[in-house]
Coordinates of C-alpha atoms in Angstrom, one line a residue:
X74 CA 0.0 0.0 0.0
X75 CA 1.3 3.3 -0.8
X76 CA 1.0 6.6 1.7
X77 CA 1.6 10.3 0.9
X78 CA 2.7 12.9 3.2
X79 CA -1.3 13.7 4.3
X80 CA -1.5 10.4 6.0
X81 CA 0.1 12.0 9.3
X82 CA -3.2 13.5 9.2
X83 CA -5.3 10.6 10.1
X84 CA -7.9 11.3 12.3
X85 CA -6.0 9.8 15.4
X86 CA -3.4 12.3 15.5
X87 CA -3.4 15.9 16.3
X88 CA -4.6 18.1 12.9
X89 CA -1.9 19.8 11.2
X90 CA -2.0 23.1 12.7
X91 CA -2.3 25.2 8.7
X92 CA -6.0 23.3 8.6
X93 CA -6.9 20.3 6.0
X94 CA -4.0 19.9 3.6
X95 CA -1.5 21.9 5.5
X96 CA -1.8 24.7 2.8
X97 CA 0.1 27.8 3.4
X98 CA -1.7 31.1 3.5
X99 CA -4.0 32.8 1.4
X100 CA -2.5 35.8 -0.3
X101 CA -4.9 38.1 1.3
X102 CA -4.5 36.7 5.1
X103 CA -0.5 36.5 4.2
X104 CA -0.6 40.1 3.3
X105 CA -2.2 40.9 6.7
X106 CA 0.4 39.0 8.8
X107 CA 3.4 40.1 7.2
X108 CA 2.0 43.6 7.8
X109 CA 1.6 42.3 11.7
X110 CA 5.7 41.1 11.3
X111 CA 6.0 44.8 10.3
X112 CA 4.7 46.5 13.2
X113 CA 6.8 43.7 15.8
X114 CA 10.1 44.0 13.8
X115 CA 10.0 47.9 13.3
X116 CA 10.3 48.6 16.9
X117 CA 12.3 45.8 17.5
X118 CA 14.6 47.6 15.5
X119 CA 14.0 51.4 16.5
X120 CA 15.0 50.3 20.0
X121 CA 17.6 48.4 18.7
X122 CA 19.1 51.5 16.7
X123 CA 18.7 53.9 19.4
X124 CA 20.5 51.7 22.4
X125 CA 23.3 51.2 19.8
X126 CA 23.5 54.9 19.2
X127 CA 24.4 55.4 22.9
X128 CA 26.2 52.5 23.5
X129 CA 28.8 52.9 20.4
X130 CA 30.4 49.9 19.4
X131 CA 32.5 48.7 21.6
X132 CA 35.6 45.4 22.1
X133 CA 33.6 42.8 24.3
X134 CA 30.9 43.2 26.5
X135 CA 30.7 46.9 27.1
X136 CA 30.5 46.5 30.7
X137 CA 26.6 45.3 30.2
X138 CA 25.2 43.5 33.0
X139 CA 24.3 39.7 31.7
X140 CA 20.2 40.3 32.5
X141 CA 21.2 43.8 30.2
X142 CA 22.7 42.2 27.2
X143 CA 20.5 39.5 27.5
X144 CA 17.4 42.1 27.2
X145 CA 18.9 43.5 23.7
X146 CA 20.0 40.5 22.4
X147 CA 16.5 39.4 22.5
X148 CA 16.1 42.3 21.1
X149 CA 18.1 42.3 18.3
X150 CA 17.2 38.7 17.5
X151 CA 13.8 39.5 17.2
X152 CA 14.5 42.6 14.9
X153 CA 17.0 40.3 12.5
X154 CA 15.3 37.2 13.0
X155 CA 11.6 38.0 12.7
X156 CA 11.1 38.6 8.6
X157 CA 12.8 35.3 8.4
X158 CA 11.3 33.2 10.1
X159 CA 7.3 34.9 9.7
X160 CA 6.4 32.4 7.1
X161 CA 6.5 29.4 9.9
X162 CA 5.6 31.4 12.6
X163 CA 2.4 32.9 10.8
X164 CA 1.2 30.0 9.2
X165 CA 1.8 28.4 12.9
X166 CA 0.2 31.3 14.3
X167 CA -2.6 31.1 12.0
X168 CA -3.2 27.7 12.5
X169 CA -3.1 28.0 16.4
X170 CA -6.4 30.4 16.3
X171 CA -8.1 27.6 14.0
X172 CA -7.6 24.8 16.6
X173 CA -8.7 27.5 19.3
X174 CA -9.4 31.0 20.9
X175 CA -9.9 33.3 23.7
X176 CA -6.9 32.9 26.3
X177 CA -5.9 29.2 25.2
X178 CA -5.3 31.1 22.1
X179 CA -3.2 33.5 23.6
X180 CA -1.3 31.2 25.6
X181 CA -0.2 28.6 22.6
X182 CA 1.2 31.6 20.5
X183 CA 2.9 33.1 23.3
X184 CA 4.2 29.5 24.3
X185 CA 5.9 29.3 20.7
X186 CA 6.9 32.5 20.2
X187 CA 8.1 32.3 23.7
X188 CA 10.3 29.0 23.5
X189 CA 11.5 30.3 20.0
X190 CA 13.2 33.5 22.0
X191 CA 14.0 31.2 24.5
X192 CA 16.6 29.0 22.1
X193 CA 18.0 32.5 20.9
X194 CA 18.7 33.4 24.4
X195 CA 20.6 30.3 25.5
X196 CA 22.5 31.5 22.5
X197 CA 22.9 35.0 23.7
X198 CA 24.5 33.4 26.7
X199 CA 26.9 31.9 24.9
X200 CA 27.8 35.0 23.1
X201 CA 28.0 36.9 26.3
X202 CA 31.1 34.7 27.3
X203 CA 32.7 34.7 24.5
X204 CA 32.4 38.5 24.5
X205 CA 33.5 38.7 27.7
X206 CA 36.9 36.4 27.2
X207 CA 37.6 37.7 24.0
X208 CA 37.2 41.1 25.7
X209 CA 39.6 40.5 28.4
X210 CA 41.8 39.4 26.0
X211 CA 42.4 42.4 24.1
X212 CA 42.1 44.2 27.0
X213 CA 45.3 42.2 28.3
X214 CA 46.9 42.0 25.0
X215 CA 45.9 44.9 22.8
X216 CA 47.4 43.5 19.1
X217 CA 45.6 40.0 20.1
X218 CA 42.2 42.1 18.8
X219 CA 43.5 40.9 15.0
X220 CA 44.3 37.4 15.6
X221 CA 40.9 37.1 17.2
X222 CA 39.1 38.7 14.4
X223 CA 40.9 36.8 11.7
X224 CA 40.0 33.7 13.9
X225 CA 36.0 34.8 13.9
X226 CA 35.9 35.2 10.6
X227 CA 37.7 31.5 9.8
X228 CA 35.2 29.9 12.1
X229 CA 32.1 32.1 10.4
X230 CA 33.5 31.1 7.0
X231 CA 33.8 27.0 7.6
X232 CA 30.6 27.4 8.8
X233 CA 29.3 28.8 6.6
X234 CA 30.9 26.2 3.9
X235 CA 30.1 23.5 6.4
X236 CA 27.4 20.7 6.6
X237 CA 25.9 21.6 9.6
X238 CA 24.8 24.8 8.0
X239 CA 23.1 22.9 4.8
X240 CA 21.5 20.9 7.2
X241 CA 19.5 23.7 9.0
X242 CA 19.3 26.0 6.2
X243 CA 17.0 23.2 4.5
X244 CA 15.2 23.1 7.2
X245 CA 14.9 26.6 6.9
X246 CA 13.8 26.9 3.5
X247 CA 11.0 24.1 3.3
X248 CA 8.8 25.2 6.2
X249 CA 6.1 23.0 5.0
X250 CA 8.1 19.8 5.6
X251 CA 8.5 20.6 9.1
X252 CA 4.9 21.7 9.4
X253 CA 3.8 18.3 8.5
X254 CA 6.2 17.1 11.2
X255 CA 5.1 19.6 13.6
X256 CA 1.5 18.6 13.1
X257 CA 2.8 15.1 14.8
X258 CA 3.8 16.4 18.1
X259 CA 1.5 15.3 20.7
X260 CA 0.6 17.4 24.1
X261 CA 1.3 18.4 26.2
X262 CA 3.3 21.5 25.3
X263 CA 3.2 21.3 22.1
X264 CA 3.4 24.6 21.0
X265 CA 6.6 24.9 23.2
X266 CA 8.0 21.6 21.5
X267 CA 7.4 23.5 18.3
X268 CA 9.1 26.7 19.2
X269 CA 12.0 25.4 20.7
X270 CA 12.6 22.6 17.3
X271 CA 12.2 25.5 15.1
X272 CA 14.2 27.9 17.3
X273 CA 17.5 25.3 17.4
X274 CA 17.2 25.1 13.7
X275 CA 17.2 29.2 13.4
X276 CA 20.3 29.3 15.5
X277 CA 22.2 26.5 13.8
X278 CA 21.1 28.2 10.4
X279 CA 22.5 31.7 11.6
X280 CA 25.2 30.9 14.1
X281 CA 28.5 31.3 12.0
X282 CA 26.8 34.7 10.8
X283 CA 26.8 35.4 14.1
X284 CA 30.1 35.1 14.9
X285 CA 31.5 37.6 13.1
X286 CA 29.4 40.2 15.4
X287 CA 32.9 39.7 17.5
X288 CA 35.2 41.5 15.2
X289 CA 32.3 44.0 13.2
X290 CA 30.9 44.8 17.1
X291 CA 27.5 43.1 18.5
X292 CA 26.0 46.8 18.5
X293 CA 27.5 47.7 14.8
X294 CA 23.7 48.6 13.7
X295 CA 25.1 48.4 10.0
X296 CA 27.0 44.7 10.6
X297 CA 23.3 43.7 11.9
X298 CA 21.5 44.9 9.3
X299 CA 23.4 43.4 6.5
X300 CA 22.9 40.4 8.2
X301 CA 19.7 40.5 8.5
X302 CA 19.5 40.5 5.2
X303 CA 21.5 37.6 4.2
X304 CA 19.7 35.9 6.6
X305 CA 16.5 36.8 4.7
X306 CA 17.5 36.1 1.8
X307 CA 19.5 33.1 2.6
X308 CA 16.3 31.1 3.5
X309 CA 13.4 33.0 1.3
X310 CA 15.2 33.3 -2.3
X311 CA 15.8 30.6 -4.7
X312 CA 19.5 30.9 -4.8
X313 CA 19.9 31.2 -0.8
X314 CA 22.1 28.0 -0.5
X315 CA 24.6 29.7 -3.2
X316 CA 24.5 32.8 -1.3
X317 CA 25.2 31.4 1.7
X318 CA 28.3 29.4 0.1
X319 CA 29.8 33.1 -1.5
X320 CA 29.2 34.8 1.7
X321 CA 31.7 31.8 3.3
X322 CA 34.2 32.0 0.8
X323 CA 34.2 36.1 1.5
X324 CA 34.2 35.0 5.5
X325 CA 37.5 33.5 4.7
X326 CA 38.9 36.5 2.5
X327 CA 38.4 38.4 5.5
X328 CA 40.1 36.2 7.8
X329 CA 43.2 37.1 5.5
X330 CA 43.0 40.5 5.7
X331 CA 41.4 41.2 9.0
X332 CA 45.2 41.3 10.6
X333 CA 45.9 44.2 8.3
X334 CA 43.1 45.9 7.9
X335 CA 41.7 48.1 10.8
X336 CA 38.5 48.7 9.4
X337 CA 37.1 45.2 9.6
X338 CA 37.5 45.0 13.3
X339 CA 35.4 47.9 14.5
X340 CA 34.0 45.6 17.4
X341 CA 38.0 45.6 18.6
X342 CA 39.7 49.1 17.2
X343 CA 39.1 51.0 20.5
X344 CA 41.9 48.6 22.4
X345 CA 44.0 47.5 19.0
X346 CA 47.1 49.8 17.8
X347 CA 47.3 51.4 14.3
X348 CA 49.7 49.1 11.9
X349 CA 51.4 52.3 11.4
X350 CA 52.1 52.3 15.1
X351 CA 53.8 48.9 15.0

């Protein structure tokens, strides 16, 4: 006997959360949420933009408080994160006020949207320390701030290039696969299940971009913006897989020059010498 993908909607399991079919959004109701993505991401972003403008950029982590840096890294993930991953999260979404409303409503999207943030925070925690040792570092050695940012932008570049990368970018890139699977978890929790699966794929897709926040500064409101949108267009266009392979190979280029070249280590310029200097 032979079995298509809609038999993991049999009538003993839980419905796929998109309705019969698992169809994505009708242009009309896509419009609407990707308006909604608008409003969440544009403030996201203003905030963003006007703590930056304060702060400066800065070699480590600017003498933030964890619970602080933990507040705008949230923040910032949800500003560079959020137009990339809105086509899972509002089909999800979407799906969640079909199976229910009122407060259980309210709960379930919070619960996934939650647990999503959540996975980007354990992250930000891990950023946070390297911040702070490669901080101390310069701080201890000043002409160790090139050799760190040649190293950042080696380790961002294998990434990059890497199979760990492929592996969550195409998860990434064919949400509806994963909304099938999705549709299989059972309660409890399921919504949280959801946000956190999704949310470890996001990070593994976008961590060696990350990375290179170390030698371009994690407040460098230009360095997140251009990632942002290799991000967006790393999972949304048709040639994102190709993308992400030239933006590797240009990862490593840097890792060349970033010895030599102050300007690709604004994130560590306030506590490295001129080459002149040397």
């Amino acid at each position: 006997m032979r079995f298509t993908r809609t038999s993991v909607f049999a009538p003993t399991q839980s419905p796929a959360p998109t309705g019969a079919g698992g169809g994505l959004l009708p242009a009309r109701d896509l419009a609407v949420a990707w308006f909604l993505v608008a409003l969440i991401a544009a403030p996201a972003w203003a905030l963003t933009v006007a703590q930056a403008r304060d702060m400066g950029v800065e070699p480590g982590t600017m003498g933030m408080a964890l619970p602080l840096f933990l507040l705008l890294w949230v923040t910032m993930m949800t500003a560079m994160m959020l137009p990339s991953m809105a086509p899972v999260a509002i089909t999800w979404v979407r799906g969640i006020g079909r199976q229910s409303s009122g407060w259980t409503r309210t709960a379930r999207t919070v619960e996934f949207v939650g647990a999503y943030l959540l996975v980007w925070t354990a992250f930000g925690l891990l950023t946070y320390a390297a911040l702070a040792l490669t901080g101390g570092l310069v701080d201890d050695h000043p002409t160790a701030g090139r050799w760190i940012g040649s190293v950042a932008f080696l380790l961002a570049g294998l990434y990059q290039l890497g199979p760990l990368k492929y592996v969550c970018l195409r998860h990434c890139r064919d949400p509806m696969s994963h909304l099938v699977r999705y549709a299989g978890f059972r309660q409890p929790a399921r919504d949280l299940r959801v946000g956190v699966h999704h949310g470890a794929y996001c990070v593994g897709c976008c961590a060696g971009l990350m990375v290179v926040l170390i030698p371009l500064g994690v407040m460098n409101v230009a360095a997140m913006a251009g990632l942002a949108v290799v991000v967006f267009v790393e999972k949304l266009w048709s040639r994102g897989p190709l993308l992400a392979r030239v933006v590797g190979v240009a990862f490593l280029v840097l890792a060349v020059l970033a010895p030599f070249q102050d300007w690709l280590l604004p994130g560590l310029e306030d506590s490295t010498p001129s080459m002149d200097g040397m």
